[in-house]
Amino acid sequence: MSPRGSGARPTKYEKPNKDRLGRWLFTSHTTHPMDGYIPDARQIRWMQFLNIHGLASSKYLHEFTTETHRCPQTSGRMLRKLFDGQMVYKPKQQRETEGADAHHHVYALTDKGIAFLKQEGLWVDALKLTGPWVHQYMIACITSSIHIQCNRKGLTYIPGHEITGDLSTNVPFLWKRRRHEYNLIPDSLFAIKYGKGCIAYLLEADRNTEPNDPSTPHRKSTRRSIKQYAEFIGNKRYKKRFSLNCPLVVLNISVSREHNIRALQIVDEEIGPCSYLTYGLAPQFKTPFRVPSGLLWTNDVRFERSGNEPFELFR
């Protein structure tokens, strides 16, 4: 068996193709497979990170382990070995993003990588990403950015699968005095432990694809979601649904400040002052989309609320 982090090398290893600027030419799966590859401890941490968040760029994987490995060039070489070892691959959807070759590549686990984690007893049934690929990647960037910042600030990040395996729940609400009931399906769930206290978070990520004020309640919209969260959180339904005793806060993250301003106006109309509905920005995901060059937030991030002081995530 090969030592961890080295792996069996192919009998003939050709230099990978690069463009004229020395950048790797994109291939979804390796063209230089190394059979029998066994990841080292750092690479296994990357694979566990991908298991939890679903997708991550080379930049995010490097940032996740900078407390022990600071050199980005070394990270690149180790990630290339993991790629050639067929533990990870590059989803082809990223080729449709603007300037794909000039930005960090995005990785996900292969079936072989999943099998390795299961064999080692490290696999978890994480919450699944849903929706179009760019939407999935937006969710992954948000949760993984928060995860990395929690590690750096001495906070404990608790992934959603440790709370529930299913985010969907039917929530009734009134629309023009008529009762309706639709599934409320947030994009993700996690919690942060702050010393002795803990707050759980639901994530709603929107690239301005959802309307604020539709004429009917049948399509998901900002107003419908606010009405449902007023029932689900305002009336404490979430405590039984998720078996939670801690507060629950919704992080609504969009790409437009104008969108958030209107959303806060709707909160004021429907609920009034509200502490649990918060609104933040991730303009990196505007159209045309390109893979972000760094973490979404590198400092303390504040989310706007109706009738309350801004909410500080990393307090």
PDB file of N, CA and C in Angstrom, residues 230-268:
ATOM      1  N   ALA A 230     -42.726  34.304   9.640  1.00  0.00           N
ATOM      2  CA  ALA A 230     -43.428  34.892  10.780  1.00  0.00           C
ATOM      3  C   ALA A 230     -44.190  33.816  11.552  1.00  0.00           C
ATOM      4  N   GLU A 231     -44.740  32.856  10.831  1.00  0.00           N
ATOM      5  CA  GLU A 231     -45.445  31.743  11.465  1.00  0.00           C
ATOM      6  C   GLU A 231     -44.470  30.724  12.033  1.00  0.00           C
ATOM      7  N   PHE A 232     -43.439  30.358  11.244  1.00  0.00           N
ATOM      8  CA  PHE A 232     -42.530  29.273  11.607  1.00  0.00           C
ATOM      9  C   PHE A 232     -41.609  29.651  12.766  1.00  0.00           C
ATOM     10  N   ILE A 233     -41.072  30.875  12.731  1.00  0.00           N
ATOM     11  CA  ILE A 233     -40.156  31.313  13.787  1.00  0.00           C
ATOM     12  C   ILE A 233     -40.890  32.166  14.813  1.00  0.00           C
ATOM     13  N   GLY A 234     -41.693  33.121  14.327  1.00  0.00           N
ATOM     14  CA  GLY A 234     -42.402  34.007  15.261  1.00  0.00           C
ATOM     15  C   GLY A 234     -43.299  33.256  16.223  1.00  0.00           C
ATOM     16  N   ASN A 235     -43.914  32.165  15.758  1.00  0.00           N
ATOM     17  CA  ASN A 235     -44.790  31.360  16.624  1.00  0.00           C
ATOM     18  C   ASN A 235     -44.112  30.085  17.133  1.00  0.00           C
ATOM     19  N   LYS A 236     -42.785  30.047  17.027  1.00  0.00           N
ATOM     20  CA  LYS A 236     -41.941  28.991  17.628  1.00  0.00           C
ATOM     21  C   LYS A 236     -42.196  27.592  17.076  1.00  0.00           C
ATOM     22  N   ARG A 237     -42.746  27.462  15.869  1.00  0.00           N
ATOM     23  CA  ARG A 237     -42.945  26.129  15.291  1.00  0.00           C
ATOM     24  C   ARG A 237     -41.612  25.399  15.073  1.00  0.00           C
ATOM     25  N   TYR A 238     -40.544  26.147  14.845  1.00  0.00           N
ATOM     26  CA  TYR A 238     -39.250  25.537  14.534  1.00  0.00           C
ATOM     27  C   TYR A 238     -38.706  24.706  15.686  1.00  0.00           C
ATOM     28  N   LYS A 239     -39.075  25.037  16.911  1.00  0.00           N
ATOM     29  CA  LYS A 239     -38.524  24.313  18.063  1.00  0.00           C
ATOM     30  C   LYS A 239     -38.912  22.843  18.033  1.00  0.00           C
ATOM     31  N   LYS A 240     -40.161  22.568  17.678  1.00  0.00           N
ATOM     32  CA  LYS A 240     -40.601  21.179  17.566  1.00  0.00           C
ATOM     33  C   LYS A 240     -40.075  20.544  16.286  1.00  0.00           C
ATOM     34  N   ARG A 241     -40.108  21.295  15.179  1.00  0.00           N
ATOM     35  CA  ARG A 241     -39.696  20.750  13.882  1.00  0.00           C
ATOM     36  C   ARG A 241     -38.235  20.336  13.886  1.00  0.00           C
ATOM     37  N   PHE A 242     -37.340  21.162  14.430  1.00  0.00           N
ATOM     38  CA  PHE A 242     -35.905  20.877  14.434  1.00  0.00           C
ATOM     39  C   PHE A 242     -35.371  20.433  15.797  1.00  0.00           C
ATOM     40  N   SER A 243     -36.251  20.304  16.777  1.00  0.00           N
ATOM     41  CA  SER A 243     -35.847  19.930  18.147  1.00  0.00           C
ATOM     42  C   SER A 243     -34.771  20.883  18.669  1.00  0.00           C
ATOM     43  N   LEU A 244     -35.031  22.173  18.513  1.00  0.00           N
ATOM     44  CA  LEU A 244     -34.079  23.197  18.926  1.00  0.00           C
ATOM     45  C   LEU A 244     -34.587  23.951  20.143  1.00  0.00           C
ATOM     46  N   ASN A 245     -33.677  24.266  21.046  1.00  0.00           N
ATOM     47  CA  ASN A 245     -34.008  25.108  22.186  1.00  0.00           C
ATOM     48  C   ASN A 245     -33.355  26.479  22.080  1.00  0.00           C
ATOM     49  N   CYS A 246     -32.503  26.642  21.088  1.00  0.00           N
ATOM     50  CA  CYS A 246     -31.786  27.905  20.916  1.00  0.00           C
ATOM     51  C   CYS A 246     -32.541  28.806  19.933  1.00  0.00           C
ATOM     52  N   PRO A 247     -32.198  30.099  19.866  1.00  0.00           N
ATOM     53  CA  PRO A 247     -32.830  31.001  18.895  1.00  0.00           C
ATOM     54  C   PRO A 247     -32.524  30.569  17.456  1.00  0.00           C
ATOM     55  N   LEU A 248     -33.421  30.920  16.541  1.00  0.00           N
ATOM     56  CA  LEU A 248     -33.246  30.644  15.114  1.00  0.00           C
ATOM     57  C   LEU A 248     -33.327  31.962  14.347  1.00  0.00           C
ATOM     58  N   VAL A 249     -32.320  32.209  13.514  1.00  0.00           N
ATOM     59  CA  VAL A 249     -32.222  33.442  12.735  1.00  0.00           C
ATOM     60  C   VAL A 249     -32.126  33.078  11.260  1.00  0.00           C
ATOM     61  N   VAL A 250     -32.780  33.863  10.404  1.00  0.00           N
ATOM     62  CA  VAL A 250     -32.714  33.650   8.959  1.00  0.00           C
ATOM     63  C   VAL A 250     -31.730  34.640   8.351  1.00  0.00           C
ATOM     64  N   LEU A 251     -30.745  34.123   7.627  1.00  0.00           N
ATOM     65  CA  LEU A 251     -29.816  34.957   6.872  1.00  0.00           C
ATOM     66  C   LEU A 251     -30.306  35.004   5.430  1.00  0.00           C
ATOM     67  N   ASN A 252     -30.901  36.120   5.032  1.00  0.00           N
ATOM     68  CA  ASN A 252     -31.314  36.324   3.649  1.00  0.00           C
ATOM     69  C   ASN A 252     -30.183  37.050   2.932  1.00  0.00           C
ATOM     70  N   ILE A 253     -29.570  36.387   1.970  1.00  0.00           N
ATOM     71  CA  ILE A 253     -28.413  36.970   1.296  1.00  0.00           C
ATOM     72  C   ILE A 253     -28.708  37.095  -0.190  1.00  0.00           C
ATOM     73  N   SER A 254     -28.636  38.312  -0.691  1.00  0.00           N
ATOM     74  CA  SER A 254     -28.895  38.580  -2.097  1.00  0.00           C
ATOM     75  C   SER A 254     -27.696  39.305  -2.713  1.00  0.00           C
ATOM     76  N   VAL A 255     -27.825  39.643  -3.990  1.00  0.00           N
ATOM     77  CA  VAL A 255     -26.729  40.320  -4.691  1.00  0.00           C
ATOM     78  C   VAL A 255     -27.000  41.811  -4.855  1.00  0.00           C
ATOM     79  N   SER A 256     -28.145  42.290  -4.373  1.00  0.00           N
ATOM     80  CA  SER A 256     -28.564  43.669  -4.613  1.00  0.00           C
ATOM     81  C   SER A 256     -29.024  44.351  -3.334  1.00  0.00           C
ATOM     82  N   ARG A 257     -28.463  45.499  -3.047  1.00  0.00           N
ATOM     83  CA  ARG A 257     -28.905  46.262  -1.876  1.00  0.00           C
ATOM     84  C   ARG A 257     -30.336  46.754  -2.059  1.00  0.00           C
ATOM     85  N   GLU A 258     -30.710  47.120  -3.292  1.00  0.00           N
ATOM     86  CA  GLU A 258     -32.076  47.574  -3.563  1.00  0.00           C
ATOM     87  C   GLU A 258     -33.084  46.482  -3.231  1.00  0.00           C
ATOM     88  N   HIS A 259     -32.728  45.233  -3.579  1.00  0.00           N
ATOM     89  CA  HIS A 259     -33.591  44.094  -3.261  1.00  0.00           C
ATOM     90  C   HIS A 259     -33.775  43.987  -1.745  1.00  0.00           C
ATOM     91  N   ASN A 260     -32.694  44.145  -0.988  1.00  0.00           N
ATOM     92  CA  ASN A 260     -32.771  44.030   0.467  1.00  0.00           C
ATOM     93  C   ASN A 260     -33.574  45.176   1.087  1.00  0.00           C
ATOM     94  N   ILE A 261     -33.422  46.369   0.527  1.00  0.00           N
ATOM     95  CA  ILE A 261     -34.184  47.511   1.050  1.00  0.00           C
ATOM     96  C   ILE A 261     -35.684  47.248   0.921  1.00  0.00           C
ATOM     97  N   ARG A 262     -36.098  46.735  -0.236  1.00  0.00           N
ATOM     98  CA  ARG A 262     -37.516  46.433  -0.430  1.00  0.00           C
ATOM     99  C   ARG A 262     -37.959  45.299   0.487  1.00  0.00           C
ATOM    100  N   ALA A 263     -37.109  44.297   0.663  1.00  0.00           N
ATOM    101  CA  ALA A 263     -37.446  43.184   1.551  1.00  0.00           C
ATOM    102  C   ALA A 263     -37.658  43.679   2.981  1.00  0.00           C
ATOM    103  N   LEU A 264     -36.814  44.584   3.448  1.00  0.00           N
ATOM    104  CA  LEU A 264     -36.961  45.127   4.798  1.00  0.00           C
ATOM    105  C   LEU A 264     -38.252  45.933   4.919  1.00  0.00           C
ATOM    106  N   GLN A 265     -38.651  46.604   3.852  1.00  0.00           N
ATOM    107  CA  GLN A 265     -39.921  47.316   3.862  1.00  0.00           C
ATOM    108  C   GLN A 265     -41.092  46.346   4.018  1.00  0.00           C
ATOM    109  N   ILE A 266     -40.994  45.195   3.340  1.00  0.00           N
ATOM    110  CA  ILE A 266     -42.056  44.180   3.437  1.00  0.00           C
ATOM    111  C   ILE A 266     -42.097  43.590   4.843  1.00  0.00           C
ATOM    112  N   VAL A 267     -40.928  43.363   5.452  1.00  0.00           N
ATOM    113  CA  VAL A 267     -40.891  42.883   6.839  1.00  0.00           C
ATOM    114  C   VAL A 267     -41.611  43.867   7.741  1.00  0.00           C
ATOM    115  N   ASP A 268     -41.351  45.149   7.547  1.00  0.00           N
ATOM    116  CA  ASP A 268     -41.989  46.182   8.365  1.00  0.00           C
ATOM    117  C   ASP A 268     -43.503  46.182   8.168  1.00  0.00           C
TER     118      ASP A 268
END
